[in-house]
PDB file of C-alpha atoms in Angstrom:
ATOM      1  CA  MET A   1       1.344  10.364   7.099  1.00 64.00           C
ATOM      2  CA  GLY A   2       1.960   6.659   7.841  1.00 86.00           C
ATOM      3  CA  GLU A   3       2.563   3.801   5.437  1.00 94.00           C
ATOM      4  CA  LYS A   4      -0.485   1.853   4.273  1.00 96.00           C
ATOM      5  CA  ASN A   5      -0.755  -1.685   2.921  1.00 98.00           C
ATOM      6  CA  ILE A   6      -3.323  -2.037   0.135  1.00 98.00           C
ATOM      7  CA  LYS A   7      -4.719  -5.396  -0.936  1.00 98.00           C
ATOM      8  CA  MET A   8      -6.458  -5.854  -4.283  1.00 98.00           C
ATOM      9  CA  VAL A   9      -8.199  -8.739  -6.015  1.00 98.00           C
ATOM     10  CA  ILE A  10      -7.683  -8.586  -9.772  1.00 98.00           C
ATOM     11  CA  GLU A  11      -8.593 -10.624 -12.825  1.00 98.00           C
ATOM     12  CA  TYR A  12      -6.880 -10.704 -16.174  1.00 98.00           C
ATOM     13  CA  ASP A  13      -6.724 -12.257 -19.598  1.00 98.00           C
ATOM     14  CA  GLY A  14      -3.132 -13.469 -19.816  1.00 97.00           C
ATOM     15  CA  THR A  15      -3.118 -14.078 -23.579  1.00 96.00           C
ATOM     16  CA  ASN A  16      -0.945 -11.081 -24.460  1.00 96.00           C
ATOM     17  CA  TYR A  17       1.358 -11.188 -21.430  1.00 97.00           C
ATOM     18  CA  ALA A  18       4.559 -13.013 -20.506  1.00 96.00           C
ATOM     19  CA  GLY A  19       3.071 -13.986 -17.156  1.00 95.00           C
ATOM     20  CA  PHE A  20       2.512 -12.064 -13.937  1.00 96.00           C
ATOM     21  CA  GLN A  21       6.096 -11.347 -12.854  1.00 93.00           C
ATOM     22  CA  ARG A  22       7.879  -8.303 -14.234  1.00 91.00           C
ATOM     23  CA  GLN A  23      10.374  -8.942 -17.057  1.00 88.00           C
ATOM     24  CA  SER A  24      12.711  -6.523 -18.788  1.00 81.00           C
ATOM     25  CA  LYS A  25      11.686  -7.130 -22.405  1.00 87.00           C
ATOM     26  CA  HIS A  26       8.106  -8.398 -22.331  1.00 92.00           C
ATOM     27  CA  PRO A  27       4.759  -7.033 -21.085  1.00 95.00           C
ATOM     28  CA  THR A  28       3.619  -8.530 -17.775  1.00 97.00           C
ATOM     29  CA  ILE A  29       0.680  -8.036 -15.425  1.00 97.00           C
ATOM     30  CA  GLN A  30       2.914  -6.838 -12.578  1.00 97.00           C
ATOM     31  CA  ALA A  31       4.565  -4.226 -14.781  1.00 97.00           C
ATOM     32  CA  GLU A  32       1.225  -2.898 -16.036  1.00 97.00           C
ATOM     33  CA  LEU A  33      -0.083  -2.580 -12.477  1.00 98.00           C
ATOM     34  CA  GLU A  34       3.060  -0.874 -11.189  1.00 98.00           C
ATOM     35  CA  ILE A  35       3.124   1.645 -14.033  1.00 97.00           C
ATOM     36  CA  ALA A  36      -0.546   2.538 -13.519  1.00 97.00           C
ATOM     37  CA  LEU A  37      -0.307   2.764  -9.711  1.00 98.00           C
ATOM     38  CA  THR A  38       2.881   4.842  -9.875  1.00 97.00           C
ATOM     39  CA  THR A  39       1.124   7.229 -12.264  1.00 97.00           C
ATOM     40  CA  ILE A  40      -1.960   7.565 -10.055  1.00 97.00           C
ATOM     41  CA  LEU A  41      -0.220   7.785  -6.663  1.00 97.00           C
ATOM     42  CA  ARG A  42       2.811   9.744  -7.904  1.00 96.00           C
ATOM     43  CA  GLU A  43       5.268   7.581  -6.004  1.00 96.00           C
ATOM     44  CA  LYS A  44       7.189   4.452  -6.939  1.00 97.00           C
ATOM     45  CA  ILE A  45       4.967   1.430  -6.319  1.00 97.00           C
ATOM     46  CA  LYS A  46       6.084  -2.199  -6.149  1.00 97.00           C
ATOM     47  CA  VAL A  47       3.382  -4.842  -6.412  1.00 98.00           C
ATOM     48  CA  THR A  48       3.494  -8.326  -4.863  1.00 97.00           C
ATOM     49  CA  GLY A  49       1.280 -11.105  -6.269  1.00 97.00           C
ATOM     50  CA  SER A  50      -0.025 -14.272  -4.645  1.00 97.00           C
ATOM     51  CA  GLY A  51       1.411 -16.348  -7.486  1.00 91.00           C
ATOM     52  CA  ARG A  52       3.578 -15.968 -10.569  1.00 90.00           C
ATOM     53  CA  THR A  53       1.250 -17.169 -13.300  1.00 93.00           C
ATOM     54  CA  ASP A  54       3.080 -18.211 -16.460  1.00 92.00           C
ATOM     55  CA  ALA A  55       2.831 -16.656 -19.906  1.00 94.00           C
ATOM     56  CA  GLY A  56      -0.673 -17.036 -21.310  1.00 96.00           C
ATOM     57  CA  VAL A  57      -2.261 -18.106 -18.006  1.00 97.00           C
ATOM     58  CA  HIS A  58      -5.376 -16.211 -16.902  1.00 98.00           C
ATOM     59  CA  ALA A  59      -6.682 -15.206 -13.476  1.00 98.00           C
ATOM     60  CA  LEU A  60     -10.162 -14.720 -12.097  1.00 98.00           C
ATOM     61  CA  TYR A  61      -8.860 -14.177  -8.565  1.00 98.00           C
ATOM     62  CA  GLN A  62      -5.281 -12.991  -8.319  1.00 98.00           C
ATOM     63  CA  VAL A  63      -4.415 -11.187  -5.067  1.00 98.00           C
ATOM     64  CA  ILE A  64      -1.847  -8.397  -4.912  1.00 98.00           C
ATOM     65  CA  ASN A  65      -0.629  -5.983  -2.280  1.00 98.00           C
ATOM     66  CA  PHE A  66       1.518  -2.868  -2.255  1.00 98.00           C
ATOM     67  CA  LYS A  67       2.674  -0.253   0.240  1.00 97.00           C
ATOM     68  CA  THR A  68       2.002   3.461  -0.143  1.00 97.00           C
ATOM     69  CA  THR A  69       2.476   6.583   1.964  1.00 95.00           C
ATOM     70  CA  LYS A  70      -0.291   8.430   0.117  1.00 93.00           C
ATOM     71  CA  ASP A  71      -3.667   9.081   1.722  1.00 89.00           C
ATOM     72  CA  CYS A  72      -6.151   7.935  -0.929  1.00 87.00           C
ATOM     73  CA  ASN A  73      -9.814   7.082  -1.252  1.00 95.00           C
ATOM     74  CA  LEU A  74      -9.870   3.358  -2.080  1.00 97.00           C
ATOM     75  CA  ASN A  75     -13.012   3.526  -4.212  1.00 96.00           C
ATOM     76  CA  ARG A  76     -11.534   6.363  -6.246  1.00 97.00           C
ATOM     77  CA  LEU A  77      -8.214   4.526  -6.505  1.00 97.00           C
ATOM     78  CA  GLN A  78      -9.920   1.402  -7.879  1.00 98.00           C
ATOM     79  CA  TYR A  79     -11.945   3.465 -10.366  1.00 97.00           C
ATOM     80  CA  SER A  80      -8.844   5.352 -11.534  1.00 97.00           C
ATOM     81  CA  LEU A  81      -6.847   2.151 -11.875  1.00 97.00           C
ATOM     82  CA  ASN A  82      -9.537   0.420 -13.937  1.00 98.00           C
ATOM     83  CA  SER A  83      -9.731   3.503 -16.156  1.00 97.00           C
ATOM     84  CA  LEU A  84      -5.987   3.496 -16.766  1.00 97.00           C
ATOM     85  CA  LEU A  85      -5.312  -0.230 -17.162  1.00 97.00           C
ATOM     86  CA  SER A  86      -5.767  -2.061 -20.447  1.00 95.00           C
ATOM     87  CA  ASP A  87      -8.987  -3.978 -21.094  1.00 96.00           C
ATOM     88  CA  ASP A  88      -7.106  -7.195 -20.255  1.00 97.00           C
ATOM     89  CA  ILE A  89      -6.850  -6.340 -16.537  1.00 98.00           C
ATOM     90  CA  SER A  90      -9.526  -5.410 -14.024  1.00 98.00           C
ATOM     91  CA  VAL A  91      -9.521  -4.650 -10.291  1.00 98.00           C
ATOM     92  CA  LYS A  92     -12.425  -6.388  -8.523  1.00 98.00           C
ATOM     93  CA  LYS A  93     -11.871  -5.426  -4.883  1.00 98.00           C
ATOM     94  CA  THR A  94      -9.682  -3.009  -2.901  1.00 98.00           C
ATOM     95  CA  GLU A  95      -9.092  -2.796   0.846  1.00 98.00           C
ATOM     96  CA  GLU A  96      -6.525  -1.618   3.382  1.00 97.00           C
ATOM     97  CA  VAL A  97      -4.963  -4.470   5.378  1.00 97.00           C
ATOM     98  CA  ASN A  98      -2.475  -4.951   8.187  1.00 96.00           C
ATOM     99  CA  LEU A  99       1.105  -3.988   7.318  1.00 96.00           C
ATOM    100  CA  SER A 100       2.172  -7.599   7.910  1.00 97.00           C
ATOM    101  CA  PHE A 101      -0.052  -8.934   5.100  1.00 98.00           C
ATOM    102  CA  HIS A 102       1.910 -10.330   2.136  1.00 98.00           C
ATOM    103  CA  ALA A 103      -0.015 -11.552  -0.917  1.00 98.00           C
ATOM    104  CA  ARG A 104       2.270 -14.554  -1.457  1.00 97.00           C
ATOM    105  CA  ARG A 105       3.636 -15.482   1.963  1.00 97.00           C
ATOM    106  CA  SER A 106       0.322 -15.018   3.796  1.00 97.00           C
ATOM    107  CA  ALA A 107      -1.585 -17.297   1.401  1.00 97.00           C
ATOM    108  CA  VAL A 108      -2.681 -20.678   2.804  1.00 97.00           C
ATOM    109  CA  TRP A 109      -3.780 -22.334  -0.423  1.00 98.00           C
ATOM    110  CA  ARG A 110      -4.410 -21.578  -4.083  1.00 98.00           C
ATOM    111  CA  GLU A 111      -6.959 -22.935  -6.518  1.00 98.00           C
ATOM    112  CA  TYR A 112      -6.555 -23.358 -10.267  1.00 98.00           C
ATOM    113  CA  LYS A 113      -9.048 -24.558 -12.848  1.00 98.00           C
ATOM    114  CA  TYR A 114      -8.202 -25.938 -16.262  1.00 98.00           C
ATOM    115  CA  PHE A 115     -10.743 -25.954 -19.091  1.00 97.00           C
ATOM    116  CA  VAL A 116     -10.724 -28.539 -21.876  1.00 97.00           C
ATOM    117  CA  LEU A 117     -13.022 -28.272 -24.875  1.00 95.00           C
ATOM    118  CA  ASN A 118     -13.814 -31.911 -25.670  1.00 95.00           C
ATOM    119  CA  LYS A 119     -15.339 -32.134 -29.125  1.00 92.00           C
ATOM    120  CA  SER A 120     -14.323 -32.852 -32.697  1.00 92.00           C
ATOM    121  CA  TYR A 121     -13.908 -29.248 -33.878  1.00 93.00           C
ATOM    122  CA  PRO A 122     -12.638 -25.951 -32.384  1.00 92.00           C
ATOM    123  CA  SER A 123     -14.819 -23.167 -31.031  1.00 91.00           C
ATOM    124  CA  PRO A 124     -14.280 -19.483 -31.912  1.00 92.00           C
ATOM    125  CA  PHE A 125     -15.659 -18.596 -28.457  1.00 90.00           C
ATOM    126  CA  PHE A 126     -13.315 -20.774 -26.409  1.00 92.00           C
ATOM    127  CA  LYS A 127     -10.157 -20.713 -28.540  1.00 93.00           C
ATOM    128  CA  LYS A 128      -8.333 -18.396 -26.094  1.00 95.00           C
ATOM    129  CA  TYR A 129      -9.627 -19.979 -22.893  1.00 96.00           C
ATOM    130  CA  ALA A 130      -9.822 -23.760 -23.357  1.00 96.00           C
ATOM    131  CA  TYR A 131      -7.574 -26.525 -24.687  1.00 97.00           C
ATOM    132  CA  LEU A 132      -9.106 -28.564 -27.505  1.00 97.00           C
ATOM    133  CA  VAL A 133      -9.073 -32.374 -27.206  1.00 97.00           C
ATOM    134  CA  THR A 134     -10.903 -34.075 -30.072  1.00 95.00           C
ATOM    135  CA  SER A 135     -10.858 -37.648 -28.742  1.00 94.00           C
ATOM    136  CA  GLU A 136     -13.575 -38.678 -26.278  1.00 94.00           C
ATOM    137  CA  LEU A 137     -12.275 -38.337 -22.711  1.00 97.00           C
ATOM    138  CA  ASP A 138     -13.032 -40.898 -20.006  1.00 97.00           C
ATOM    139  CA  ILE A 139     -13.946 -38.794 -16.959  1.00 97.00           C
ATOM    140  CA  GLU A 140     -14.001 -41.683 -14.474  1.00 97.00           C
ATOM    141  CA  LYS A 141     -10.504 -42.839 -15.402  1.00 98.00           C
ATOM    142  CA  MET A 142      -9.145 -39.305 -15.028  1.00 98.00           C
ATOM    143  CA  LYS A 143     -10.809 -39.006 -11.610  1.00 98.00           C
ATOM    144  CA  GLU A 144      -9.140 -42.258 -10.576  1.00 98.00           C
ATOM    145  CA  ALA A 145      -5.760 -41.010 -11.781  1.00 98.00           C
ATOM    146  CA  ALA A 146      -6.152 -37.626 -10.064  1.00 98.00           C
ATOM    147  CA  HIS A 147      -6.750 -39.369  -6.731  1.00 98.00           C
ATOM    148  CA  PHE A 148      -3.128 -40.601  -6.709  1.00 98.00           C
ATOM    149  CA  LEU A 149      -1.924 -36.988  -6.729  1.00 98.00           C
ATOM    150  CA  ILE A 150      -3.873 -35.828  -3.675  1.00 98.00           C
ATOM    151  CA  GLY A 151      -1.791 -35.432  -0.517  1.00 98.00           C
ATOM    152  CA  THR A 152       1.784 -34.365   0.235  1.00 98.00           C
ATOM    153  CA  HIS A 153       4.265 -35.623  -2.362  1.00 98.00           C
ATOM    154  CA  ASP A 154       7.488 -34.808  -4.136  1.00 97.00           C
ATOM    155  CA  PHE A 155       6.149 -33.492  -7.453  1.00 98.00           C
ATOM    156  CA  SER A 156       9.479 -33.508  -9.327  1.00 97.00           C
ATOM    157  CA  SER A 157       7.899 -35.596 -12.102  1.00 97.00           C
ATOM    158  CA  PHE A 158       5.521 -32.737 -12.863  1.00 97.00           C
ATOM    159  CA  THR A 159       7.758 -29.681 -13.024  1.00 96.00           C
ATOM    160  CA  VAL A 160      10.498 -28.093 -15.090  1.00 90.00           C
ATOM    161  CA  LEU A 161      13.763 -29.705 -13.998  1.00 85.00           C
ATOM    162  CA  ALA A 162      15.776 -26.505 -14.430  1.00 82.00           C
ATOM    163  CA  SER A 163      13.525 -24.562 -12.058  1.00 83.00           C
ATOM    164  CA  ARG A 164      12.862 -27.305  -9.481  1.00 88.00           C
ATOM    165  CA  PRO A 165      13.349 -25.898  -5.957  1.00 88.00           C
ATOM    166  CA  GLU A 166      15.407 -27.528  -3.229  1.00 91.00           C
ATOM    167  CA  ASN A 167      12.191 -28.797  -1.656  1.00 94.00           C
ATOM    168  CA  PRO A 168       9.785 -29.983  -4.398  1.00 95.00           C
ATOM    169  CA  GLU A 169       7.172 -31.250  -1.930  1.00 97.00           C
ATOM    170  CA  ARG A 170       3.712 -29.744  -2.241  1.00 98.00           C
ATOM    171  CA  THR A 171       0.335 -30.676  -0.768  1.00 98.00           C
ATOM    172  CA  ILE A 172      -2.722 -31.095  -2.984  1.00 98.00           C
ATOM    173  CA  TYR A 173      -5.941 -30.869  -0.986  1.00 98.00           C
ATOM    174  CA  GLU A 174      -8.435 -31.409  -3.796  1.00 98.00           C
ATOM    175  CA  PHE A 175      -8.227 -32.533  -7.417  1.00 98.00           C
ATOM    176  CA  THR A 176     -11.541 -32.923  -9.255  1.00 98.00           C
ATOM    177  CA  CYS A 177     -12.651 -33.530 -12.818  1.00 97.00           C
ATOM    178  CA  GLU A 178     -16.145 -33.086 -14.205  1.00 95.00           C
ATOM    179  CA  ARG A 179     -17.900 -32.588 -17.492  1.00 93.00           C
ATOM    180  CA  LYS A 180     -19.925 -29.419 -17.999  1.00 88.00           C
ATOM    181  CA  ASP A 181     -22.391 -29.729 -20.866  1.00 80.00           C
ATOM    182  CA  PHE A 182     -23.349 -26.284 -22.067  1.00 71.00           C
ATOM    183  CA  PRO A 183     -26.002 -25.717 -24.755  1.00 67.00           C
ATOM    184  CA  VAL A 184     -23.449 -25.550 -27.554  1.00 64.00           C
ATOM    185  CA  GLU A 185     -20.149 -26.623 -25.971  1.00 73.00           C
ATOM    186  CA  ARG A 186     -18.679 -29.622 -24.130  1.00 88.00           C
ATOM    187  CA  LEU A 187     -16.206 -28.619 -21.460  1.00 94.00           C
ATOM    188  CA  VAL A 188     -14.225 -30.773 -19.062  1.00 96.00           C
ATOM    189  CA  VAL A 189     -13.238 -28.778 -15.975  1.00 97.00           C
ATOM    190  CA  PHE A 190     -10.373 -29.746 -13.665  1.00 98.00           C
ATOM    191  CA  LYS A 191     -10.050 -28.087 -10.244  1.00 98.00           C
ATOM    192  CA  ILE A 192      -6.865 -28.299  -8.185  1.00 98.00           C
ATOM    193  CA  GLN A 193      -6.369 -26.845  -4.695  1.00 98.00           C
ATOM    194  CA  ALA A 194      -2.905 -26.924  -3.106  1.00 98.00           C
ATOM    195  CA  ASN A 195      -0.757 -25.055  -0.637  1.00 97.00           C
ATOM    196  CA  ALA A 196       1.523 -24.038  -3.516  1.00 95.00           C
ATOM    197  CA  PHE A 197       2.572 -25.190  -6.990  1.00 96.00           C
ATOM    198  CA  LEU A 198       5.858 -25.862  -8.766  1.00 95.00           C
ATOM    199  CA  HIS A 199       6.672 -24.297 -12.133  1.00 93.00           C
ATOM    200  CA  ASN A 200       4.318 -25.791 -14.775  1.00 95.00           C
ATOM    201  CA  MET A 201       3.078 -28.339 -12.204  1.00 97.00           C
ATOM    202  CA  VAL A 202      -0.624 -28.005 -13.035  1.00 97.00           C
ATOM    203  CA  ARG A 203      -0.070 -28.092 -16.781  1.00 98.00           C
ATOM    204  CA  VAL A 204       2.145 -31.206 -16.638  1.00 98.00           C
ATOM    205  CA  MET A 205      -0.302 -33.016 -14.329  1.00 98.00           C
ATOM    206  CA  LEU A 206      -3.102 -32.166 -16.753  1.00 98.00           C
ATOM    207  CA  GLY A 207      -1.061 -33.346 -19.737  1.00 98.00           C
ATOM    208  CA  THR A 208      -0.615 -36.653 -17.922  1.00 98.00           C
ATOM    209  CA  LEU A 209      -4.282 -36.987 -16.955  1.00 98.00           C
ATOM    210  CA  LEU A 210      -5.393 -36.248 -20.503  1.00 98.00           C
ATOM    211  CA  LYS A 211      -3.283 -39.209 -21.661  1.00 98.00           C
ATOM    212  CA  VAL A 212      -5.270 -41.300 -19.183  1.00 98.00           C
ATOM    213  CA  GLY A 213      -8.581 -39.874 -20.399  1.00 98.00           C
ATOM    214  CA  SER A 214      -7.661 -40.574 -24.024  1.00 97.00           C
ATOM    215  CA  GLY A 215      -6.840 -44.211 -23.243  1.00 97.00           C
ATOM    216  CA  ASN A 216      -3.077 -43.886 -23.732  1.00 97.00           C
ATOM    217  CA  LEU A 217      -2.155 -44.379 -20.086  1.00 97.00           C
ATOM    218  CA  ALA A 218      -3.635 -46.492 -17.291  1.00 98.00           C
ATOM    219  CA  PRO A 219      -4.814 -44.536 -14.213  1.00 98.00           C
ATOM    220  CA  GLU A 220      -2.498 -46.428 -11.846  1.00 98.00           C
ATOM    221  CA  GLU A 221       0.483 -45.404 -13.983  1.00 98.00           C
ATOM    222  CA  VAL A 222       0.119 -41.882 -12.566  1.00 98.00           C
ATOM    223  CA  LYS A 223       1.118 -43.225  -9.134  1.00 98.00           C
ATOM    224  CA  ARG A 224       4.212 -44.850 -10.650  1.00 98.00           C
ATOM    225  CA  ILE A 225       5.122 -41.641 -12.507  1.00 98.00           C
ATOM    226  CA  LEU A 226       4.774 -39.623  -9.308  1.00 98.00           C
ATOM    227  CA  GLU A 227       7.085 -41.991  -7.432  1.00 97.00           C
ATOM    228  CA  THR A 228       9.810 -41.946 -10.115  1.00 97.00           C
ATOM    229  CA  ARG A 229      10.386 -38.192  -9.596  1.00 96.00           C
ATOM    230  CA  ASP A 230      11.372 -38.161 -13.272  1.00 96.00           C
ATOM    231  CA  ARG A 231       9.883 -35.484 -15.551  1.00 96.00           C
ATOM    232  CA  THR A 232      10.485 -37.593 -18.656  1.00 96.00           C
ATOM    233  CA  GLN A 233       7.946 -40.155 -17.407  1.00 97.00           C
ATOM    234  CA  ALA A 234       5.039 -37.690 -17.242  1.00 97.00           C
ATOM    235  CA  GLY A 235       2.871 -36.349 -20.031  1.00 97.00           C
ATOM    236  CA  PRO A 236       3.312 -33.152 -22.043  1.00 97.00           C
ATOM    237  CA  THR A 237       2.891 -29.628 -20.706  1.00 97.00           C
ATOM    238  CA  VAL A 238      -0.538 -28.595 -21.979  1.00 98.00           C
ATOM    239  CA  ALA A 239      -1.264 -25.135 -23.364  1.00 97.00           C
ATOM    240  CA  ALA A 240      -1.395 -22.250 -20.900  1.00 97.00           C
ATOM    241  CA  LYS A 241      -4.602 -20.795 -22.359  1.00 97.00           C
ATOM    242  CA  GLY A 242      -6.856 -23.277 -20.537  1.00 97.00           C
ATOM    243  CA  LEU A 243      -5.463 -22.444 -17.084  1.00 98.00           C
ATOM    244  CA  PHE A 244      -7.057 -19.965 -14.660  1.00 98.00           C
ATOM    245  CA  LEU A 245      -6.059 -18.949 -11.130  1.00 98.00           C
ATOM    246  CA  THR A 246      -9.520 -18.976  -9.544  1.00 98.00           C
ATOM    247  CA  TYR A 247      -9.028 -18.432  -5.816  1.00 98.00           C
ATOM    248  CA  VAL A 248      -6.443 -17.685  -3.133  1.00 98.00           C
ATOM    249  CA  SER A 249      -7.289 -18.362   0.521  1.00 98.00           C
ATOM    250  CA  TYR A 250      -5.781 -16.618   3.520  1.00 97.00           C
ATOM    251  CA  GLU A 251      -7.699 -18.574   6.144  1.00 87.00           C
TER     252      GLU A 251
END
């Protein structure tokens, strides 16, 4: 009975979790998956994720993989896993892949979206999934500011200094901003695609762009902030609840 490599696409509400990566004292998505899979397959399972989403961050398209020596029906495995997991986590797709596939190292780019509720009062429907900004946001100015961040740069200004890696260069392929007017809500949706992200990078970039949209920072100042490589020059780290991992590409 040979070893198999199983790939899964999962989604989760990160509100009640300390992020994806396993921690000793707090509930995490990885820990929940490993406990459930170990129970079902009756062997110790270690899960690898495409990205380590922070505490409170959600995912619509997180990719994981794990190795197993058990011969299992994938449809039955997915059904059993969804039955055992909490309502916060769901498996969307399951397939067997080449043994060389690695959810993180094989990924080519990731996509995140950030949702801002832009109106004068909070919404009971979006309170867990969007960040409230009561001042009117200037979409065009935020688009102009976001353009300075596209490309390959040192993003030290937009990460946690203590966890900055030796090479803080990342490549942003796309950074968009648009208003979505729903019947009863006003959402501003940011989409960022990059080869990889630094710790808190998306949330700090968004905190900076929201200063631009609120009129407290000129769009061209974002270019200067980027070039300083100084975290103190950038905006605040916005709340995790508005952030979703929405796609991971392996092509």
